[in-house]
Short mmCIF file of C-alpha atoms and ligand atoms in Angstrom, two decimals:
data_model
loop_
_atom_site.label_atom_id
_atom_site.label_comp_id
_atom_site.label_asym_id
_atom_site.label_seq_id
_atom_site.Cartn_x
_atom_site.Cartn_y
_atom_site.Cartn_z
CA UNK A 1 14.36 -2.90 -12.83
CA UNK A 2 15.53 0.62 -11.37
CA UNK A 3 12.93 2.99 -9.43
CA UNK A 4 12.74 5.34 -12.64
CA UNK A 5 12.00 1.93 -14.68
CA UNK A 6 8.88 1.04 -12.36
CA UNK A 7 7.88 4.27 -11.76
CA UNK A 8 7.27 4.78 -15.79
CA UNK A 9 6.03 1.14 -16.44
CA UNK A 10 3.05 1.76 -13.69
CA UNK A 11 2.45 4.96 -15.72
CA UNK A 12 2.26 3.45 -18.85
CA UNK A 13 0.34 0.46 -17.71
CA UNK A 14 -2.54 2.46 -16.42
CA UNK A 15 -2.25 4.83 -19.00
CA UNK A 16 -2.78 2.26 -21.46
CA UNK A 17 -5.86 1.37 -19.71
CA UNK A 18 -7.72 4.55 -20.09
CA UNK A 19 -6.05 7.21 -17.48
CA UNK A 20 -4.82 10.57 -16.93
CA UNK A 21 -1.43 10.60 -15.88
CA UNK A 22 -1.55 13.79 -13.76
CA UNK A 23 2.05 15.73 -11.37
CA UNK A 24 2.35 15.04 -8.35
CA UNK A 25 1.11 17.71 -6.17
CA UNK A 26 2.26 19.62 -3.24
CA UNK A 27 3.89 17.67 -0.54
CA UNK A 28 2.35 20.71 1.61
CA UNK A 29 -1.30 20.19 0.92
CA UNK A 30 -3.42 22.95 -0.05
CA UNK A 31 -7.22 23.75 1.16
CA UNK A 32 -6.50 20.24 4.10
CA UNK A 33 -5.63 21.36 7.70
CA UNK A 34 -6.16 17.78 8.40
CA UNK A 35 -2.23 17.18 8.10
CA UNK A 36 1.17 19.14 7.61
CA UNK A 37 2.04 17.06 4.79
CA UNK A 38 0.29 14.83 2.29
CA UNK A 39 0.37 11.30 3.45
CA UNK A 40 -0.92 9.70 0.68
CA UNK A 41 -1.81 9.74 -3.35
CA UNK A 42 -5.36 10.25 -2.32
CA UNK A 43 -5.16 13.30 0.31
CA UNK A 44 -5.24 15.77 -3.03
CA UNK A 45 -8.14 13.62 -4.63
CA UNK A 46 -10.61 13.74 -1.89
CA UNK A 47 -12.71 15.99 -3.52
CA UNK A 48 -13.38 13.81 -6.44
CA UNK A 49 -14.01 10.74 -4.50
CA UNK A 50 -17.27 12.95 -2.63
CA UNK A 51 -18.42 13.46 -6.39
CA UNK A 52 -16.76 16.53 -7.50
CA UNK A 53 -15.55 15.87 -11.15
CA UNK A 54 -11.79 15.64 -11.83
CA UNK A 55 -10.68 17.69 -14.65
CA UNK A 56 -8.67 14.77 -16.31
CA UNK A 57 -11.53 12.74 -16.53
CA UNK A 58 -12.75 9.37 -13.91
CA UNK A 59 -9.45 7.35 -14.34
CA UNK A 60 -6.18 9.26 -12.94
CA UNK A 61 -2.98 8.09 -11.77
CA UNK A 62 0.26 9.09 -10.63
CA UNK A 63 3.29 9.00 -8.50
CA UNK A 64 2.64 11.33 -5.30
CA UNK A 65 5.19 12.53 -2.90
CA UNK A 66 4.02 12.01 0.53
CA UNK A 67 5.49 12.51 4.12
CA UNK A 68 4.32 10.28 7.10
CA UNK A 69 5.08 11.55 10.27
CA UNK A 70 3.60 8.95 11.61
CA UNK A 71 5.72 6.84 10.69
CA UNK A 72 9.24 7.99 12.19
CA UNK A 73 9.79 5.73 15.15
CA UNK A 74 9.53 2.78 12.62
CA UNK A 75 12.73 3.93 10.51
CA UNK A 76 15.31 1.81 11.10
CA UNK A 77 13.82 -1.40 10.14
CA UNK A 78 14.33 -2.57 6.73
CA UNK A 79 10.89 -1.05 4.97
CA UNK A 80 9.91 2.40 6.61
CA UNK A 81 10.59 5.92 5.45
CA UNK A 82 9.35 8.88 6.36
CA UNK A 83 9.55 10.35 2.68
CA UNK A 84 8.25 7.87 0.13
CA UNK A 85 6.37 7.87 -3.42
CA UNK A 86 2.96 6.77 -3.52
CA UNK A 87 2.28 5.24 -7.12
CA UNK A 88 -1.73 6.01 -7.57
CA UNK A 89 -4.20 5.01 -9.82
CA UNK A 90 -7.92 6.00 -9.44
CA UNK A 91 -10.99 5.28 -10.60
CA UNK A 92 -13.87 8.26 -9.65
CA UNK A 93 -17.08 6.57 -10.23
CA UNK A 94 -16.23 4.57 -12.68
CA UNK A 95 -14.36 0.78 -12.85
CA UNK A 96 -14.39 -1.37 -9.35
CA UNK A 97 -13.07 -4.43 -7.68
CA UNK A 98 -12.97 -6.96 -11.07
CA UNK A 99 -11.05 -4.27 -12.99
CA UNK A 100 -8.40 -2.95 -10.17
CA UNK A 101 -7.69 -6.81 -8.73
CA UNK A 102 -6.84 -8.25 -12.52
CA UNK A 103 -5.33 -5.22 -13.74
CA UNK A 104 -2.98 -4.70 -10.48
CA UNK A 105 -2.16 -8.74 -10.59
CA UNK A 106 -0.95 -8.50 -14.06
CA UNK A 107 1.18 -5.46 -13.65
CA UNK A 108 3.00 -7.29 -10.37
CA UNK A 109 2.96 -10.75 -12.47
CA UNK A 110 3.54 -9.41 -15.78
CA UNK A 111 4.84 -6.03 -16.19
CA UNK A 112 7.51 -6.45 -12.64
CA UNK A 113 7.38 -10.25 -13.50
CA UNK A 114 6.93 -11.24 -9.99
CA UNK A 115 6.37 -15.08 -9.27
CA UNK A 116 2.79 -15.36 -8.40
CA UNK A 117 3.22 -18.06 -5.66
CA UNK A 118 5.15 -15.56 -3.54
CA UNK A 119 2.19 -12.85 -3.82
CA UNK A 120 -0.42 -12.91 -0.75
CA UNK A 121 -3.31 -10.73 0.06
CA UNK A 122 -5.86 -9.34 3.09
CA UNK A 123 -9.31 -8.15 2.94
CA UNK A 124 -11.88 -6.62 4.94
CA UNK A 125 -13.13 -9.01 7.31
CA UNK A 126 -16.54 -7.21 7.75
CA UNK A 127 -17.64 -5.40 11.15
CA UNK A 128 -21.46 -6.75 12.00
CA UNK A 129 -21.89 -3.81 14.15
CA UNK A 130 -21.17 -1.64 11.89
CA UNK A 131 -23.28 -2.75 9.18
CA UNK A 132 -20.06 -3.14 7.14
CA UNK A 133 -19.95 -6.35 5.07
CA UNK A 134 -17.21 -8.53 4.57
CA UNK A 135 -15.39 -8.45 1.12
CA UNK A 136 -15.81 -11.52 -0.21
CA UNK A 137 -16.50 -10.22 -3.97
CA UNK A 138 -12.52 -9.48 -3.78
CA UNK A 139 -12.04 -12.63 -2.60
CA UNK A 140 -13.90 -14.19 -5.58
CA UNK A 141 -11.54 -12.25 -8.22
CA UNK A 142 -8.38 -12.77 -6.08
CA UNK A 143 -9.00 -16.56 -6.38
CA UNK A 144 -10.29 -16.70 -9.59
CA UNK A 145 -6.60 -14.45 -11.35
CA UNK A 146 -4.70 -16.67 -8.72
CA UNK A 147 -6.26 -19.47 -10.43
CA UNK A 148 -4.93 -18.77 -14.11
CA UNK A 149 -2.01 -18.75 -12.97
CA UNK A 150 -2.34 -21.56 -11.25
CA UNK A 151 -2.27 -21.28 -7.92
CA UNK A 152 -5.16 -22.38 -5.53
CA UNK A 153 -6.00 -19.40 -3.12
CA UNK A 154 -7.02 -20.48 -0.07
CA UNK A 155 -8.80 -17.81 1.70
CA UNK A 156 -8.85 -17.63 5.96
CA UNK A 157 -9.58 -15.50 8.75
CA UNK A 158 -6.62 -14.35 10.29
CA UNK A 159 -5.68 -15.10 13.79
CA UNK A 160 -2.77 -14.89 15.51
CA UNK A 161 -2.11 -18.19 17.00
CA UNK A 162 -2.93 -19.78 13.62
CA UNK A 163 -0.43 -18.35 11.30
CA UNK A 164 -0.74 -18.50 7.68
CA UNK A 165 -2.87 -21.89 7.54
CA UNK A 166 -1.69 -22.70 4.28
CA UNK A 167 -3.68 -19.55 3.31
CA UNK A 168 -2.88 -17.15 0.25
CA UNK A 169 -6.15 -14.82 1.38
CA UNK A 170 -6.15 -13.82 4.53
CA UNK A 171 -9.48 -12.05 6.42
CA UNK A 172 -8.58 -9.08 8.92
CA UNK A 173 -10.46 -6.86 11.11
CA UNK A 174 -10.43 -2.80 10.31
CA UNK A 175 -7.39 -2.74 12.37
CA UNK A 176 -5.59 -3.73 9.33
CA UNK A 177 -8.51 -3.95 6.28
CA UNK A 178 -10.12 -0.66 6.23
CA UNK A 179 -8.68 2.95 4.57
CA UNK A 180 -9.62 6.41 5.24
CA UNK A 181 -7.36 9.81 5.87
CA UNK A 182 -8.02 9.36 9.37
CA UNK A 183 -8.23 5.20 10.03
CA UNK A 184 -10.56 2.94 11.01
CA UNK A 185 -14.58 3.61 11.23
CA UNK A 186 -14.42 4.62 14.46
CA UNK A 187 -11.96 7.30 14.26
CA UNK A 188 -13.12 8.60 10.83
CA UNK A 189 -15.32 11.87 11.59
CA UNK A 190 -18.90 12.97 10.22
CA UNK A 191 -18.51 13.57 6.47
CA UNK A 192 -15.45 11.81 6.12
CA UNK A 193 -15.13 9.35 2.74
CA UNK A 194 -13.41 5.26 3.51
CA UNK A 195 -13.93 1.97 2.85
CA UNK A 196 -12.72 -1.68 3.02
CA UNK A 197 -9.42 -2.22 1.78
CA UNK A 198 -7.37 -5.24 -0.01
CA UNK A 199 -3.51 -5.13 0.28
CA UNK A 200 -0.94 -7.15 -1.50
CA UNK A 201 2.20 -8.76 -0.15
CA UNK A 202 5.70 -9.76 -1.44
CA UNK A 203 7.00 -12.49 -0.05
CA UNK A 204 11.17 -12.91 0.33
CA UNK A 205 10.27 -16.89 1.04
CA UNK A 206 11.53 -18.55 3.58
CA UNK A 207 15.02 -19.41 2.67
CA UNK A 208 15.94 -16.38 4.24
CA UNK A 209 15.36 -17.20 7.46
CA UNK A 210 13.77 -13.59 7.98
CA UNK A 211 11.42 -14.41 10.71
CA UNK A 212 13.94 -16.64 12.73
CA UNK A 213 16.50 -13.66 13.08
CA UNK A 214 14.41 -10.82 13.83
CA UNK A 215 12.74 -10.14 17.37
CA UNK A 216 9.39 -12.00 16.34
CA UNK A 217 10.66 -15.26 16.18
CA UNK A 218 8.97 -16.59 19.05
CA UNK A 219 5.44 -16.00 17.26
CA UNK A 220 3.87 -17.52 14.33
CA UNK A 221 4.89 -15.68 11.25
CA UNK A 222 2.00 -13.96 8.62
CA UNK A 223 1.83 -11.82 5.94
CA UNK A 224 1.38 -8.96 8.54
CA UNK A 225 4.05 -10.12 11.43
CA UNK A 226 6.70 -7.05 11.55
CA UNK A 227 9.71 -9.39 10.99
CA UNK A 228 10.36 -8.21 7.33
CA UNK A 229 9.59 -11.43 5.73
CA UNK A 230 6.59 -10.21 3.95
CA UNK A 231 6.32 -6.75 2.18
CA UNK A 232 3.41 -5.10 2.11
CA UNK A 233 3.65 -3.14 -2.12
CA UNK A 234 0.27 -2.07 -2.31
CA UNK A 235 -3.64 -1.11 -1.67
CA UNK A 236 -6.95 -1.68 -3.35
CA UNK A 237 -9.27 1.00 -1.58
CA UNK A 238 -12.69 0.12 -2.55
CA UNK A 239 -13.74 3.95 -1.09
CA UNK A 240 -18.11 3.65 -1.26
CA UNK A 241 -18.80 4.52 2.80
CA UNK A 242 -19.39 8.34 3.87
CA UNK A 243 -19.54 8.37 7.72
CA UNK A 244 -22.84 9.58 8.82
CA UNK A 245 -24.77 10.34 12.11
CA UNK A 246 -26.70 6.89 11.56
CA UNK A 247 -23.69 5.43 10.41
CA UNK A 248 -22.01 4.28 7.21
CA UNK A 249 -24.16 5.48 4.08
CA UNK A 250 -23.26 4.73 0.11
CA UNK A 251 -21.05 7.14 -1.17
CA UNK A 252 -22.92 8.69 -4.73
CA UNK A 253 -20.24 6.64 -6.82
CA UNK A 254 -17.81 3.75 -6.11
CA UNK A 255 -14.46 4.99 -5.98
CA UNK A 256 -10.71 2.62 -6.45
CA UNK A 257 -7.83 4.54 -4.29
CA UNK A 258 -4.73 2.24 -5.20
CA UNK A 259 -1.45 3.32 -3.78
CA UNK A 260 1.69 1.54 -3.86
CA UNK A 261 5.45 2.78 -2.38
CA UNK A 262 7.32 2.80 -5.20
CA UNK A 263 10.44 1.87 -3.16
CA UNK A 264 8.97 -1.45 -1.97
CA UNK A 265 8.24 -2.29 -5.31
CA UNK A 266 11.28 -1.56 -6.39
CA UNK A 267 12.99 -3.59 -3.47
CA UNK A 268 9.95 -6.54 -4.41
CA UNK A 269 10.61 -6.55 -8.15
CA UNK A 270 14.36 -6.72 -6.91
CA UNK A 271 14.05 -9.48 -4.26
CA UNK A 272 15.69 -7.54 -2.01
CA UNK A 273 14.24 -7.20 1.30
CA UNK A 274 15.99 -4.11 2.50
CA UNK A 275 14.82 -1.06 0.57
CA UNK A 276 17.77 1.03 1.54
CA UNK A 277 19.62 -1.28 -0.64
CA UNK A 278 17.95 -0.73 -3.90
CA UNK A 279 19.03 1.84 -5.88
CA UNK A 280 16.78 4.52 -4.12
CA UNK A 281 19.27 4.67 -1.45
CA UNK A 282 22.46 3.36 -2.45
CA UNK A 283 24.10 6.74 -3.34
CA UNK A 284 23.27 8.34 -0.22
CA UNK A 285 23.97 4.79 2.23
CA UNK A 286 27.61 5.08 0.15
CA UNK A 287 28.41 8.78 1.35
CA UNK A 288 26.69 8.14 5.01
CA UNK A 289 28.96 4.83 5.64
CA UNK A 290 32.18 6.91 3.97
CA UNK A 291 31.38 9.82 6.43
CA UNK A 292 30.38 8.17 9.39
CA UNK A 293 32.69 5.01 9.39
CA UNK A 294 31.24 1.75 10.93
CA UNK A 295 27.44 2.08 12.67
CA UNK A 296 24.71 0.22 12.83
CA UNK A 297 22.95 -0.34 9.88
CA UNK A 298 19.69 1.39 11.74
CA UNK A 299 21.37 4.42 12.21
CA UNK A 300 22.43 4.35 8.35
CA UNK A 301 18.89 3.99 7.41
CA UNK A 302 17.63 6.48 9.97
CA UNK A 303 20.17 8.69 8.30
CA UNK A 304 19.16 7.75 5.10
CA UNK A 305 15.63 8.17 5.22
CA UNK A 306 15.67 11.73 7.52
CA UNK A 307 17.81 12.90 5.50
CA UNK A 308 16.36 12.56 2.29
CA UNK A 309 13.02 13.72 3.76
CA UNK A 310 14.43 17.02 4.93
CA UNK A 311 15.73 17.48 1.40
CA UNK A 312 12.38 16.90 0.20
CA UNK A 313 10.79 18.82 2.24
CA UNK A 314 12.82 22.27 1.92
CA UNK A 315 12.50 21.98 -1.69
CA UNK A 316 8.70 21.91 -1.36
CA UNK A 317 8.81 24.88 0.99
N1 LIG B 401 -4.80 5.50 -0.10
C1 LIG B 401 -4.33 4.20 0.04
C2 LIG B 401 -3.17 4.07 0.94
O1 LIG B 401 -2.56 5.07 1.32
O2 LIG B 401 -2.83 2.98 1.34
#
């Protein structure tokens, strides 16, 4: 499928569950000093997650342009951008975990027909101190969808000198498991909305012998190494914490922030692990490797990427 293809099916799948497809807004965000750009589909919701209601109703979704800054010494690897679009679909008080964890496992399994067995996932591991609990509800559904389609999900906690233990589940710290505009509990100030998080990964398999070439070889591989082998497409925010003075307290509704770069799934749904190789970026690779001759394939997507963010970002000037 092309980008324009998955971009539309998402649409249409959540739309034909009961939501507002709504633009994209500014990639210069309005009312939030927090960041020059928008960084993610939920940066121009926040609002309506603290209670405020949405015009369009409790279930939105979209495709959001966002700009990580962040991100930029990553580039050059086979999955970062600067510039990418954040598919989005939200529910503002209304469905939860059940709904979001079937409904996003049949549009990866049966709308992008992706083979379950190469499909992992993380959750929240919990932080005692914190009072926050670990997710195993989202374990539960994981392992029960996993199930019909008949795959045992074996969920574990994550360590590093374990690998993937035969897991499909995988437990993380905050580090990893937890989602708020400004990352983990402990950096999230007073007043600020976040919660536990559950992502999903494409695997490329093992054929590929991902891993063994890149610079992590020496370590055991999992769904989070940085080798390449494993793509993350997507996150389940379950967003119910509001950082207090005492701590975490219940946000007045339970809140789903999925977003999902739309050029991973379309280099996922494409079983290609480079994403500057999907039709997102061929075009523009083309015209860099015709005007620069032979470089390294870094530079290319360095080019690729920078350059294509620039663009974006004049036009939104
Ligand atoms: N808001 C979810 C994410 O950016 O991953």
């Amino acid at each position: 499928m092309t980008s324009d293809e998955i971009r539309k099916a998402y649409l249409d799948f959540f739309k034909g569950r009961g939501h507002v497809i709504v633009p994209s807004e500014s990639l210069v965000p309005e009312n939030d000093p927090t960041t020059l750009f928008t960084g993610s589909g939920m940066q121009p919701m926040l609002r309506y997650l603290l209670g405020e209601s949405h015009p369009s109703g409790k279930r939105i979704c979209d495709s959001q342009k966002c700009f990580r800054a962040q991100d930029i010494e990553e580039v050059g690897d086979n999955r970062h951008t600067t510039f990418f679009e954040m598919l989005g679909n939200w529910s503002l008080g209304d469905y939860f975990k059940k709904e979001q964890i079937s409904w996003m496992f049949e549009f990866l399994t049966k709308v992008l027909g992706l083979y379950p067995g190469n499909i992992y996932v993380s959750v929240f591991r919990g932080n005692e101190k914190l009072k926050l609990p670990r997710d195993d509800e989202s374990v539960g559904i994981w392992q029960e969808v996993f199930k019909e389609a008949g795959i045992k999900a074996k969920a574990v906690d994550f360590a590093e000198k374990n690998g993937m233990q035969g897991g499909r589940i995988f437990y993380y710290d905050e580090r990893k498991n937890w989602w708020s505009r400004t990352g983990t509990p402990e950096e999230m100030p007073l007043g600020e909305p976040g919660g536990p998080d559950s992502e999903m990964f494409w695997d490329f398999g093992d054929e590929l012998n991902i891993h063994e070439n890149s610079p992590y070889k020496d370590k055991l591989c999992h769904i989070n190494c940085d080798c390449g082998r494993f793509l993350e497409i997507g996150n389940n925010v379950f967003m119910e914490y509001l950082k207090t003075e005492s701590g975490f307290s219940l946000l007045p509704q339970k809140n789903v922030d999925f977003g999902g770069g739309l050029e991973r799934m379309v280099a996922a749904q494409n079983n290609q692990p480079d994403i500057f190789k999907t039709d997102v970026f061929n075009d523009l690779v083309s015209k860099i490797r015709e005007l620069a001759g032979e470089i390294e394939v870094s530079a290319v997507r360095v080019f690729a990427d920078h350059l294509r963010a620039a663009s974006v970002c004049l036009l939104s000037l």
